[in-house]
mmCIF file of C-alpha atoms and ligand atoms in Angstrom:
data_model
loop_
_atom_site.group_PDB
_atom_site.id
_atom_site.type_symbol
_atom_site.label_atom_id
_atom_site.label_comp_id
_atom_site.label_asym_id
_atom_site.label_seq_id
_atom_site.Cartn_x
_atom_site.Cartn_y
_atom_site.Cartn_z
ATOM 1 C CA UNK A 860 0.024 -0.038 0.051
ATOM 2 C CA UNK A 861 1.374 3.374 -0.842
ATOM 3 C CA UNK A 862 2.170 5.931 1.792
ATOM 4 C CA UNK A 863 2.237 9.736 2.319
ATOM 5 C CA UNK A 864 5.516 11.060 3.767
ATOM 6 C CA UNK A 865 4.862 13.590 6.315
ATOM 7 C CA UNK A 866 7.984 15.740 6.994
ATOM 8 C CA UNK A 867 7.880 17.623 10.324
ATOM 9 C CA UNK A 868 5.047 15.404 11.389
ATOM 10 C CA UNK A 869 6.075 15.378 14.939
ATOM 11 C CA UNK A 870 5.450 19.169 15.095
ATOM 12 C CA UNK A 871 2.283 21.182 15.837
ATOM 13 C CA UNK A 872 0.506 21.144 12.508
ATOM 14 C CA UNK A 873 2.198 17.890 11.435
ATOM 15 C CA UNK A 874 1.007 15.793 14.320
ATOM 16 C CA UNK A 875 -2.591 16.968 13.698
ATOM 17 C CA UNK A 876 -2.229 16.250 9.916
ATOM 18 C CA UNK A 877 -1.020 12.692 10.913
ATOM 19 C CA UNK A 878 -4.156 12.223 12.851
ATOM 20 C CA UNK A 879 -6.536 13.196 9.941
ATOM 21 C CA UNK A 880 -4.414 11.192 7.357
ATOM 22 C CA UNK A 881 -4.627 8.089 9.543
ATOM 23 C CA UNK A 882 -8.218 8.537 10.432
ATOM 24 C CA UNK A 883 -9.189 8.736 6.725
ATOM 25 C CA UNK A 884 -7.729 5.518 6.229
ATOM 26 C CA UNK A 885 -4.263 6.541 4.725
ATOM 27 C CA UNK A 886 -0.819 5.215 5.390
ATOM 28 C CA UNK A 887 1.898 7.708 6.527
ATOM 29 C CA UNK A 888 5.465 7.682 7.460
ATOM 30 C CA UNK A 889 6.806 10.653 9.465
ATOM 31 C CA UNK A 890 10.323 12.202 8.942
ATOM 32 C CA UNK A 891 11.311 14.752 11.755
ATOM 33 C CA UNK A 892 14.707 15.642 13.218
ATOM 34 C CA UNK A 893 12.967 16.584 16.505
ATOM 35 C CA UNK A 894 14.591 19.960 16.454
ATOM 36 C CA UNK A 895 11.371 21.569 17.563
ATOM 37 C CA UNK A 896 9.266 18.581 18.649
ATOM 38 C CA UNK A 897 9.103 15.559 20.857
ATOM 39 C CA UNK A 898 8.593 12.010 20.029
ATOM 40 C CA UNK A 899 5.956 12.017 22.544
ATOM 41 C CA UNK A 900 3.591 13.825 20.173
ATOM 42 C CA UNK A 901 3.989 10.788 17.748
ATOM 43 C CA UNK A 902 3.032 8.517 20.789
ATOM 44 C CA UNK A 903 0.049 10.680 21.407
ATOM 45 C CA UNK A 904 -0.899 10.448 17.724
ATOM 46 C CA UNK A 905 -0.783 6.634 18.114
ATOM 47 C CA UNK A 906 -2.974 6.790 21.205
ATOM 48 C CA UNK A 907 -5.649 8.990 19.359
ATOM 49 C CA UNK A 908 -5.742 6.889 16.270
ATOM 50 C CA UNK A 909 -4.963 3.397 17.754
ATOM 51 C CA UNK A 910 -2.547 2.877 14.928
ATOM 52 C CA UNK A 911 1.321 2.501 14.832
ATOM 53 C CA UNK A 912 2.902 5.534 13.144
ATOM 54 C CA UNK A 913 6.208 4.642 11.389
ATOM 55 C CA UNK A 914 8.687 7.318 12.378
ATOM 56 C CA UNK A 915 12.133 8.118 11.204
ATOM 57 C CA UNK A 916 14.325 10.558 13.213
ATOM 58 C CA UNK A 917 16.417 12.433 10.438
ATOM 59 C CA UNK A 918 16.919 15.684 8.670
ATOM 60 C CA UNK A 919 15.310 16.621 5.243
ATOM 61 C CA UNK A 920 18.872 17.917 4.264
ATOM 62 C CA UNK A 921 20.381 14.398 4.673
ATOM 63 C CA UNK A 922 20.418 12.799 1.233
ATOM 64 C CA UNK A 923 21.182 9.367 2.694
ATOM 65 C CA UNK A 924 18.276 9.405 5.166
ATOM 66 C CA UNK A 925 15.879 10.488 2.418
ATOM 67 C CA UNK A 926 17.351 7.837 -0.133
ATOM 68 C CA UNK A 927 16.719 5.198 2.457
ATOM 69 C CA UNK A 928 13.274 6.479 3.379
ATOM 70 C CA UNK A 929 12.089 6.333 -0.337
ATOM 71 C CA UNK A 930 13.736 2.957 -0.924
ATOM 72 C CA UNK A 931 12.210 1.308 2.178
ATOM 73 C CA UNK A 932 8.629 2.708 1.899
ATOM 74 C CA UNK A 933 6.320 2.902 -1.166
ATOM 75 C CA UNK A 934 5.869 6.707 -0.895
ATOM 76 C CA UNK A 935 3.698 8.271 -3.544
ATOM 77 C CA UNK A 936 3.236 11.864 -2.088
ATOM 78 C CA UNK A 937 4.873 14.281 0.429
ATOM 79 C CA UNK A 938 3.250 16.686 2.911
ATOM 80 C CA UNK A 939 6.078 19.072 3.732
ATOM 81 C CA UNK A 940 5.866 20.698 7.104
ATOM 82 C CA UNK A 941 9.577 20.534 8.223
ATOM 83 C CA UNK A 942 11.032 23.894 8.659
ATOM 84 C CA UNK A 943 11.906 26.631 11.128
ATOM 85 C CA UNK A 944 9.203 29.258 11.794
ATOM 86 C CA UNK A 945 10.395 31.874 14.305
ATOM 87 C CA UNK A 946 10.349 35.255 12.602
ATOM 88 C CA UNK A 947 12.476 36.993 15.184
ATOM 89 C CA UNK A 948 15.246 34.117 15.074
ATOM 90 C CA UNK A 949 15.155 34.291 11.257
ATOM 91 C CA UNK A 950 16.318 38.020 11.396
ATOM 92 C CA UNK A 951 19.033 37.057 13.913
ATOM 93 C CA UNK A 952 20.126 34.032 12.110
ATOM 94 C CA UNK A 953 19.044 34.264 8.418
ATOM 95 C CA UNK A 954 21.375 31.598 7.048
ATOM 96 C CA UNK A 955 19.971 28.946 9.301
ATOM 97 C CA UNK A 956 16.472 29.643 7.919
ATOM 98 C CA UNK A 957 17.622 29.673 4.256
ATOM 99 C CA UNK A 958 19.553 26.426 5.054
ATOM 100 C CA UNK A 959 16.622 24.640 6.866
ATOM 101 C CA UNK A 960 13.721 25.882 4.826
ATOM 102 C CA UNK A 961 15.150 26.538 1.247
ATOM 103 C CA UNK A 962 18.089 24.128 1.047
ATOM 104 C CA UNK A 963 16.135 21.505 3.046
ATOM 105 C CA UNK A 964 13.226 21.709 0.486
ATOM 106 C CA UNK A 965 15.752 21.548 -2.460
ATOM 107 C CA UNK A 966 17.281 18.410 -0.921
ATOM 108 C CA UNK A 967 13.834 16.916 -0.398
ATOM 109 C CA UNK A 968 12.854 17.641 -3.985
ATOM 110 C CA UNK A 969 15.999 16.105 -5.316
ATOM 111 C CA UNK A 970 15.385 12.804 -3.354
ATOM 112 C CA UNK A 971 11.724 12.822 -4.443
ATOM 113 C CA UNK A 972 12.926 13.320 -8.065
ATOM 114 C CA UNK A 973 15.373 10.294 -7.690
ATOM 115 C CA UNK A 974 12.506 8.285 -6.372
ATOM 116 C CA UNK A 975 10.034 9.258 -9.069
ATOM 117 C CA UNK A 976 7.757 10.855 -6.595
ATOM 118 C CA UNK A 977 6.236 14.088 -7.881
ATOM 119 C CA UNK A 978 3.476 15.051 -5.567
ATOM 120 C CA UNK A 979 4.046 17.680 -2.832
ATOM 121 C CA UNK A 980 1.969 19.798 -0.457
ATOM 122 C CA UNK A 981 4.046 22.715 0.894
ATOM 123 C CA UNK A 982 3.356 24.664 4.141
ATOM 124 C CA UNK A 983 3.518 28.300 3.076
ATOM 125 C CA UNK A 984 2.283 31.219 4.894
ATOM 126 C CA UNK A 985 0.194 34.363 4.695
ATOM 127 C CA UNK A 986 3.402 36.091 5.603
ATOM 128 C CA UNK A 987 4.337 35.973 1.958
ATOM 129 C CA UNK A 988 1.763 38.840 1.404
ATOM 130 C CA UNK A 989 4.017 41.263 3.671
ATOM 131 C CA UNK A 990 1.944 44.258 4.317
ATOM 132 C CA UNK A 991 -1.373 43.718 2.516
ATOM 133 C CA UNK A 992 -2.862 46.444 0.542
ATOM 134 C CA UNK A 993 -6.316 45.387 1.586
ATOM 135 C CA UNK A 994 -8.329 42.704 3.356
ATOM 136 C CA UNK A 995 -9.721 40.024 2.659
ATOM 137 C CA UNK A 996 -6.402 38.627 1.099
ATOM 138 C CA UNK A 997 -6.880 36.676 -2.145
ATOM 139 C CA UNK A 998 -4.209 34.513 -3.658
ATOM 140 C CA UNK A 999 -3.660 37.081 -6.394
ATOM 141 C CA UNK A 1000 -2.647 39.736 -4.058
ATOM 142 C CA UNK A 1001 0.913 40.962 -4.445
ATOM 143 C CA UNK A 1002 3.518 39.063 -2.476
ATOM 144 C CA UNK A 1003 6.593 40.605 -0.742
ATOM 145 C CA UNK A 1004 7.792 39.059 2.450
ATOM 146 C CA UNK A 1005 9.335 41.452 4.973
ATOM 147 C CA UNK A 1006 11.688 39.154 6.927
ATOM 148 C CA UNK A 1007 14.013 36.275 6.201
ATOM 149 C CA UNK A 1008 11.419 33.580 7.381
ATOM 150 C CA UNK A 1009 8.833 34.990 4.977
ATOM 151 C CA UNK A 1010 11.325 35.206 2.263
ATOM 152 C CA UNK A 1011 12.343 31.569 2.704
ATOM 153 C CA UNK A 1012 8.747 30.567 2.248
ATOM 154 C CA UNK A 1013 8.496 32.732 -1.000
ATOM 155 C CA UNK A 1014 11.808 31.348 -2.295
ATOM 156 C CA UNK A 1015 10.367 27.861 -1.909
ATOM 157 C CA UNK A 1016 7.223 28.733 -3.598
ATOM 158 C CA UNK A 1017 9.164 30.221 -6.548
ATOM 159 C CA UNK A 1018 11.454 27.174 -6.589
ATOM 160 C CA UNK A 1019 8.395 24.783 -6.847
ATOM 161 C CA UNK A 1020 6.879 26.964 -9.528
ATOM 162 C CA UNK A 1021 10.026 26.905 -11.624
ATOM 163 C CA UNK A 1022 10.219 23.124 -11.136
ATOM 164 C CA UNK A 1023 6.548 22.728 -12.446
ATOM 165 C CA UNK A 1024 7.342 24.910 -15.284
ATOM 166 C CA UNK A 1025 10.263 22.599 -16.144
ATOM 167 C CA UNK A 1026 8.376 19.415 -15.665
ATOM 168 C CA UNK A 1027 4.433 19.514 -15.677
ATOM 169 C CA UNK A 1028 4.402 15.928 -14.318
ATOM 170 C CA UNK A 1029 4.785 17.362 -10.917
ATOM 171 C CA UNK A 1030 1.611 18.103 -8.667
ATOM 172 C CA UNK A 1031 2.209 20.876 -6.318
ATOM 173 C CA UNK A 1032 0.006 22.417 -3.623
ATOM 174 C CA UNK A 1033 1.205 25.616 -2.002
ATOM 175 C CA UNK A 1034 -0.934 26.194 1.018
ATOM 176 C CA UNK A 1035 -0.707 29.692 2.704
ATOM 177 C CA UNK A 1036 -1.741 29.375 6.217
ATOM 178 C CA UNK A 1037 -3.152 32.257 8.154
ATOM 179 C CA UNK A 1038 -2.918 31.997 12.031
ATOM 180 C CA UNK A 1039 -2.976 28.359 13.166
ATOM 181 C CA UNK A 1040 -4.235 27.870 16.735
ATOM 182 C CA UNK A 1041 -6.113 25.367 18.830
ATOM 183 C CA UNK A 1042 -5.314 21.752 19.565
ATOM 184 C CA UNK A 1043 -6.833 18.314 19.116
ATOM 185 C CA UNK A 1044 -10.115 17.909 20.934
ATOM 186 C CA UNK A 1045 -8.652 14.940 22.820
ATOM 187 C CA UNK A 1046 -6.334 17.202 24.611
ATOM 188 C CA UNK A 1047 -3.409 14.834 23.659
ATOM 189 C CA UNK A 1048 -1.675 16.970 21.227
ATOM 190 C CA UNK A 1049 -1.138 20.782 21.002
ATOM 191 C CA UNK A 1050 1.359 23.521 20.456
ATOM 192 C CA UNK A 1051 4.377 23.305 22.548
ATOM 193 C CA UNK A 1052 6.604 26.382 22.148
ATOM 194 C CA UNK A 1053 10.027 26.610 23.419
ATOM 195 C CA UNK A 1054 10.614 29.232 26.053
ATOM 196 C CA UNK A 1055 8.387 32.361 26.148
ATOM 197 C CA UNK A 1056 5.907 32.118 23.228
ATOM 198 C CA UNK A 1057 5.904 34.759 20.450
ATOM 199 C CA UNK A 1058 2.459 34.044 19.325
ATOM 200 C CA UNK A 1059 -0.790 35.273 20.770
ATOM 201 C CA UNK A 1060 -2.749 32.079 21.564
ATOM 202 C CA UNK A 1061 0.092 30.210 23.286
ATOM 203 C CA UNK A 1062 0.985 33.483 25.194
ATOM 204 C CA UNK A 1063 -2.579 33.848 26.530
ATOM 205 C CA UNK A 1064 -2.675 30.136 27.396
ATOM 206 C CA UNK A 1065 0.413 30.460 29.531
ATOM 207 C CA UNK A 1066 -1.075 33.562 31.165
ATOM 208 C CA UNK A 1067 -4.149 31.525 31.906
ATOM 209 C CA UNK A 1068 -2.242 28.536 33.413
ATOM 210 C CA UNK A 1069 -0.194 31.069 35.638
ATOM 211 C CA UNK A 1070 3.186 30.657 33.854
ATOM 212 C CA UNK A 1071 3.254 34.283 32.674
ATOM 213 C CA UNK A 1072 1.941 37.248 34.708
ATOM 214 C CA UNK A 1073 -0.054 39.059 32.006
ATOM 215 C CA UNK A 1074 -0.615 39.566 28.239
ATOM 216 C CA UNK A 1075 1.081 42.396 26.520
ATOM 217 C CA UNK A 1076 -1.313 43.796 23.916
ATOM 218 C CA UNK A 1077 0.913 45.102 21.239
ATOM 219 C CA UNK A 1078 -0.713 48.555 20.488
ATOM 220 C CA UNK A 1079 -4.322 49.708 20.811
ATOM 221 C CA UNK A 1080 -3.988 52.575 18.241
ATOM 222 C CA UNK A 1081 -4.457 50.582 14.762
ATOM 223 C CA UNK A 1082 -7.090 51.603 12.531
ATOM 224 C CA UNK A 1083 -9.296 48.742 13.649
ATOM 225 C CA UNK A 1084 -12.584 48.832 15.539
ATOM 226 C CA UNK A 1085 -11.007 48.308 19.071
ATOM 227 C CA UNK A 1086 -7.509 49.536 18.026
ATOM 228 C CA UNK A 1087 -5.814 46.157 18.399
ATOM 229 C CA UNK A 1088 -4.398 44.023 15.502
ATOM 230 C CA UNK A 1089 -6.754 41.800 13.566
ATOM 231 C CA UNK A 1090 -5.755 38.244 12.329
ATOM 232 C CA UNK A 1091 -7.597 35.182 10.752
ATOM 233 C CA UNK A 1092 -7.027 32.515 13.420
ATOM 234 C CA UNK A 1093 -7.759 28.990 12.097
ATOM 235 C CA UNK A 1094 -8.274 25.900 14.094
ATOM 236 C CA UNK A 1095 -5.386 23.482 13.608
ATOM 237 C CA UNK A 1096 -7.695 20.538 12.964
ATOM 238 C CA UNK A 1097 -9.452 22.545 10.179
ATOM 239 C CA UNK A 1098 -5.942 23.091 8.775
ATOM 240 C CA UNK A 1099 -4.877 19.547 8.996
ATOM 241 C CA UNK A 1100 -8.127 18.503 7.161
ATOM 242 C CA UNK A 1101 -7.247 20.889 4.329
ATOM 243 C CA UNK A 1102 -4.082 18.911 3.671
ATOM 244 C CA UNK A 1103 -6.105 15.733 3.193
ATOM 245 C CA UNK A 1104 -8.220 17.553 0.616
ATOM 246 C CA UNK A 1105 -5.236 19.300 -0.972
ATOM 247 C CA UNK A 1106 -3.914 15.780 -1.785
ATOM 248 C CA UNK A 1107 -7.189 14.695 -3.108
ATOM 249 C CA UNK A 1108 -7.246 17.802 -5.240
ATOM 250 C CA UNK A 1109 -3.889 17.048 -6.739
ATOM 251 C CA UNK A 1110 -4.935 13.568 -7.533
ATOM 252 C CA UNK A 1111 -8.043 14.965 -9.355
ATOM 253 C CA UNK A 1112 -6.128 17.904 -10.927
ATOM 254 C CA UNK A 1113 -2.472 17.381 -11.697
ATOM 255 C CA UNK A 1114 -1.024 20.896 -11.568
ATOM 256 C CA UNK A 1115 0.293 23.640 -9.324
ATOM 257 C CA UNK A 1116 -2.119 25.621 -7.287
ATOM 258 C CA UNK A 1117 -1.956 28.182 -4.416
ATOM 259 C CA UNK A 1118 -4.591 28.171 -1.749
ATOM 260 C CA UNK A 1119 -5.204 30.470 1.266
ATOM 261 C CA UNK A 1120 -6.095 28.553 4.454
ATOM 262 C CA UNK A 1121 -8.076 30.805 6.696
ATOM 263 C CA UNK A 1122 -11.631 31.122 7.876
ATOM 264 C CA UNK A 1123 -12.101 34.601 6.321
ATOM 265 C CA UNK A 1124 -13.133 36.074 9.645
ATOM 266 C CA UNK A 1125 -10.694 38.408 11.387
ATOM 267 C CA UNK A 1126 -10.625 38.778 15.238
ATOM 268 C CA UNK A 1127 -8.711 41.478 17.279
ATOM 269 C CA UNK A 1128 -6.303 40.761 20.082
ATOM 270 C CA UNK A 1129 -9.035 41.768 22.594
ATOM 271 C CA UNK A 1130 -11.682 39.443 20.863
ATOM 272 C CA UNK A 1131 -9.267 36.588 21.315
ATOM 273 C CA UNK A 1132 -8.555 37.490 24.940
ATOM 274 C CA UNK A 1133 -12.229 37.614 25.655
ATOM 275 C CA UNK A 1134 -12.917 34.264 23.938
ATOM 276 C CA UNK A 1135 -10.197 32.687 25.946
ATOM 277 C CA UNK A 1136 -11.558 34.139 29.294
ATOM 278 C CA UNK A 1137 -14.787 32.481 28.412
ATOM 279 C CA UNK A 1138 -12.887 29.143 27.712
ATOM 280 C CA UNK A 1139 -10.724 29.141 30.980
ATOM 281 C CA UNK A 1140 -13.596 30.662 33.179
ATOM 282 C CA UNK A 1141 -11.766 33.637 34.450
ATOM 283 C CA UNK A 1142 -10.454 37.158 33.693
ATOM 284 C CA UNK A 1143 -6.967 37.363 32.389
ATOM 285 C CA UNK A 1144 -4.581 40.374 33.119
ATOM 286 C CA UNK A 1145 -3.279 42.440 30.290
ATOM 287 C CA UNK A 1146 -1.465 45.655 29.567
ATOM 288 C CA UNK A 1147 -1.468 47.799 26.569
ATOM 289 C CA UNK A 1148 2.243 48.326 25.239
ATOM 290 C CA UNK A 1149 3.778 49.766 22.148
ATOM 291 C CA UNK A 1150 3.219 48.127 18.795
ATOM 292 C CA UNK A 1151 5.579 45.219 17.834
ATOM 293 C CA UNK A 1152 7.804 46.150 15.075
ATOM 294 C CA UNK A 1153 6.850 44.514 11.750
ATOM 295 C CA UNK A 1154 3.209 43.902 12.703
ATOM 296 C CA UNK A 1155 0.460 44.807 10.145
ATOM 297 C CA UNK A 1156 -2.955 46.236 11.479
ATOM 298 C CA UNK A 1157 -4.962 43.513 9.871
ATOM 299 C CA UNK A 1158 -4.660 40.299 7.890
ATOM 300 C CA UNK A 1159 -7.470 37.924 7.033
ATOM 301 C CA UNK A 1160 -8.036 35.572 4.155
ATOM 302 C CA UNK A 1161 -10.273 35.357 1.263
ATOM 303 C CA UNK A 1162 -10.635 31.590 1.379
ATOM 304 C CA UNK A 1163 -13.080 31.152 -1.441
ATOM 305 C CA UNK A 1164 -10.630 29.513 -3.761
ATOM 306 C CA UNK A 1165 -9.764 26.901 -1.234
ATOM 307 C CA UNK A 1166 -13.416 26.513 -0.325
ATOM 308 C CA UNK A 1167 -14.422 25.795 -3.959
ATOM 309 C CA UNK A 1168 -11.302 23.839 -5.351
ATOM 310 C CA UNK A 1169 -10.267 21.987 -2.256
ATOM 311 C CA UNK A 1170 -13.960 21.165 -1.232
ATOM 312 C CA UNK A 1171 -12.996 22.306 2.185
ATOM 313 C CA UNK A 1172 -14.238 24.968 4.671
ATOM 314 C CA UNK A 1173 -12.906 25.867 8.170
ATOM 315 C CA UNK A 1174 -15.616 24.673 10.542
ATOM 316 C CA UNK A 1175 -14.488 25.788 13.939
ATOM 317 C CA UNK A 1176 -14.876 29.300 15.346
ATOM 318 C CA UNK A 1177 -12.904 31.211 17.942
ATOM 319 C CA UNK A 1178 -14.726 29.621 20.866
ATOM 320 C CA UNK A 1179 -13.642 26.182 19.918
ATOM 321 C CA UNK A 1180 -10.147 27.266 19.141
ATOM 322 C CA UNK A 1181 -9.819 28.600 22.661
ATOM 323 C CA UNK A 1182 -11.566 25.754 24.267
ATOM 324 C CA UNK A 1183 -9.270 23.112 22.632
ATOM 325 C CA UNK A 1184 -6.192 25.353 23.295
ATOM 326 C CA UNK A 1185 -7.111 25.573 27.009
ATOM 327 C CA UNK A 1186 -7.885 21.806 27.282
ATOM 328 C CA UNK A 1187 -4.304 21.007 26.005
ATOM 329 C CA UNK A 1188 -2.546 23.741 28.045
ATOM 330 C CA UNK A 1189 -4.477 22.888 31.343
ATOM 331 C CA UNK A 1190 -3.854 19.225 30.892
ATOM 332 C CA UNK A 1191 -0.176 19.765 29.830
ATOM 333 C CA UNK A 1192 1.086 22.791 31.752
ATOM 334 C CA UNK A 1193 4.706 21.810 30.583
ATOM 335 C CA UNK A 1194 3.758 20.660 27.101
ATOM 336 C CA UNK A 1195 5.059 17.242 26.041
ATOM 337 C CA UNK A 1196 7.458 17.384 29.112
ATOM 338 C CA UNK A 1197 4.490 16.430 31.268
HETATM 339 P P1 LIG B 196 6.689 23.113 14.151
HETATM 340 O O1 LIG B 196 8.112 23.652 14.594
HETATM 341 O O2 LIG B 196 5.855 22.527 15.442
HETATM 342 O O3 LIG B 196 6.904 21.837 13.216
HETATM 343 C C1 LIG B 196 7.951 21.782 12.389
HETATM 344 C C2 LIG B 196 8.646 20.356 12.527
HETATM 345 O O4 LIG B 196 9.668 20.213 11.542
HETATM 346 C C3 LIG B 196 9.170 20.193 13.896
HETATM 347 O O5 LIG B 196 8.805 18.948 14.525
HETATM 348 C C4 LIG B 196 10.594 20.128 13.678
HETATM 349 O O6 LIG B 196 11.329 19.396 14.636
HETATM 350 C C5 LIG B 196 10.788 19.707 12.231
HETATM 351 N N1 LIG B 196 11.882 20.013 11.468
HETATM 352 C C6 LIG B 196 12.421 21.436 11.335
HETATM 353 N N2 LIG B 196 13.534 21.411 10.602
HETATM 354 C C7 LIG B 196 13.666 20.220 10.195
HETATM 355 C C8 LIG B 196 14.621 19.514 9.368
HETATM 356 N N3 LIG B 196 15.549 20.135 8.722
HETATM 357 N N4 LIG B 196 14.504 18.141 9.079
HETATM 358 C C9 LIG B 196 13.590 17.308 9.693
HETATM 359 N N5 LIG B 196 12.678 18.012 10.461
HETATM 360 C C10 LIG B 196 12.661 19.236 10.774
HETATM 361 O O7 LIG B 196 5.871 24.080 13.341
HETATM 362 P P2 LIG B 196 4.457 24.110 12.857
HETATM 363 O O8 LIG B 196 3.689 25.212 13.484
HETATM 364 O O9 LIG B 196 3.815 22.836 12.900
HETATM 365 O O10 LIG B 196 4.570 24.481 11.297
HETATM 366 C C11 LIG B 196 4.746 23.523 10.220
HETATM 367 C C12 LIG B 196 4.997 24.252 9.104
HETATM 368 O O11 LIG B 196 4.036 25.249 8.695
HETATM 369 C C13 LIG B 196 6.390 24.918 8.953
HETATM 370 O O12 LIG B 196 6.944 24.895 7.751
HETATM 371 C C14 LIG B 196 5.932 26.410 9.228
HETATM 372 O O13 LIG B 196 6.797 27.369 8.574
HETATM 373 C C15 LIG B 196 4.568 26.489 8.526
HETATM 374 N N6 LIG B 196 3.636 27.467 8.999
HETATM 375 C C16 LIG B 196 3.373 27.574 10.405
HETATM 376 C C17 LIG B 196 2.606 28.646 10.784
HETATM 377 C C18 LIG B 196 2.312 28.701 12.441
HETATM 378 O O14 LIG B 196 1.891 29.697 12.870
HETATM 379 N N7 LIG B 196 2.500 27.639 13.091
HETATM 380 C C19 LIG B 196 1.988 29.540 9.953
HETATM 381 C C20 LIG B 196 2.336 29.503 8.530
HETATM 382 C C21 LIG B 196 3.274 28.471 8.140
HETATM 383 N N1 LIG B 197 0.080 39.947 19.895
HETATM 384 C C1 LIG B 197 0.068 40.605 21.122
HETATM 385 N N2 LIG B 197 0.682 40.141 22.167
HETATM 386 C C2 LIG B 197 1.527 38.958 22.190
HETATM 387 C C3 LIG B 197 1.598 38.269 20.882
HETATM 388 C C4 LIG B 197 0.956 38.842 19.893
HETATM 389 O O1 LIG B 197 -0.630 41.741 21.282
HETATM 390 O O2 LIG B 197 2.073 38.690 23.097
HETATM 391 C C5 LIG B 197 -0.681 40.384 18.819
HETATM 392 C C6 LIG B 197 0.060 40.684 17.648
HETATM 393 O O3 LIG B 197 0.451 42.202 17.677
HETATM 394 C C7 LIG B 197 -0.900 40.521 16.397
HETATM 395 C C8 LIG B 197 -1.737 39.318 16.881
HETATM 396 O O4 LIG B 197 -1.501 39.361 18.365
HETATM 397 O O5 LIG B 197 -1.800 41.549 16.276
HETATM 398 C C9 LIG B 197 -1.246 38.061 16.474
HETATM 399 O O6 LIG B 197 0.165 37.774 16.651
HETATM 400 P P1 LIG B 197 0.967 36.342 16.267
HETATM 401 O O7 LIG B 197 2.398 36.556 16.763
HETATM 402 O O8 LIG B 197 0.262 35.347 17.149
HETATM 403 O O9 LIG B 197 0.730 36.200 14.845
HETATM 404 P P2 LIG B 197 1.184 37.064 13.565
HETATM 405 O O10 LIG B 197 1.641 38.453 14.027
HETATM 406 O O11 LIG B 197 2.494 36.284 13.203
HETATM 407 O O12 LIG B 197 0.182 37.169 12.653
#
């Protein structure tokens, strides 16, 4: 039976994707170097699905590991999550990001070419839109990343577009995620950031659990209804389901395609805080501080293309995103270290 290779499958989004693929009756094999994940997430996926998940600890930049992987397993497609994602770190260590994200993807594509596997779903990001001219953002909006992380995503998109132009036998899905949050409803897997979180939802979660004293709201003077930044938060399980649909789409329509993955609904920082307070049952302390440099006032998707072409729609709202994040955080205060 053919399998889908899930690179970065031990990570936040990858582990949720593993669950969706296995629960829809598909065989997977996971490759992850565990640089930002724990093997415990794979064990948790096994508990949720009641299935054994073949796992290889290794790096996408390692040609020997990839060669053996494609030799040992009958792989017909790749869902490519592996990569680094911290914007601030990418500014400080750009080469690390270009090596992991761009060179890593190049090595992966070479190994796929050698193995005759020409179907790939790539984790891109709404960050490729840079400072959007207007919202909602459709796939035809101009791109222009504003930091090395974003540029690494754009470079990979361009590399894959050039690859398709040279060989139309490739089937390539470029998925531009908006803001993935939430956790699996079982409370077994979720986001487990290292150190102090940069992103809003894990930060609020840690305030709610008492690990951090208060939320800093980065600016309340944006041209938005309550003055705080607006984003399109998407439940990670909805996002994971979109990957199953993207692979089905590529099997139906052998081509390259770009899709935005968001709900189309924007929420402000204060909206998210309020929804989280409802989920955890108490008021959470916050302070308004200066804007964070590089932040845009608002970013939310026009998900129409994904809705139509992938036959997919985000189902879960902000209440469930917060409730599931809280279930994961409150049952695993130390993440997978618990
Ligand atoms: P994550 O860090 O939880 O998962 C990435 C996984 O890849 C980790 O398990 C890590 O150990 C692994 N990895 C990293 N470099 C590797 C390498 N060279 N070889 C093998 N494994 C490697 O991150 P995530 O939030 O699950 O993100 C998954 C993908 O989605 C990333 O490519 C990220 O850039 C992209 N993305 C994430 C977000 C977000 O906000 N979470 C938004 C847009 C796009
Ligand atoms: N934000 C905030 N305090 C935090 C983290 C984030 O006010 O501690 C705000 C941030 O300014 C933005 C929104 O929350 O308006 C989402 O930020 P996040 O870092 O989660 O996502 P991104 O900015 O990458 O879209």
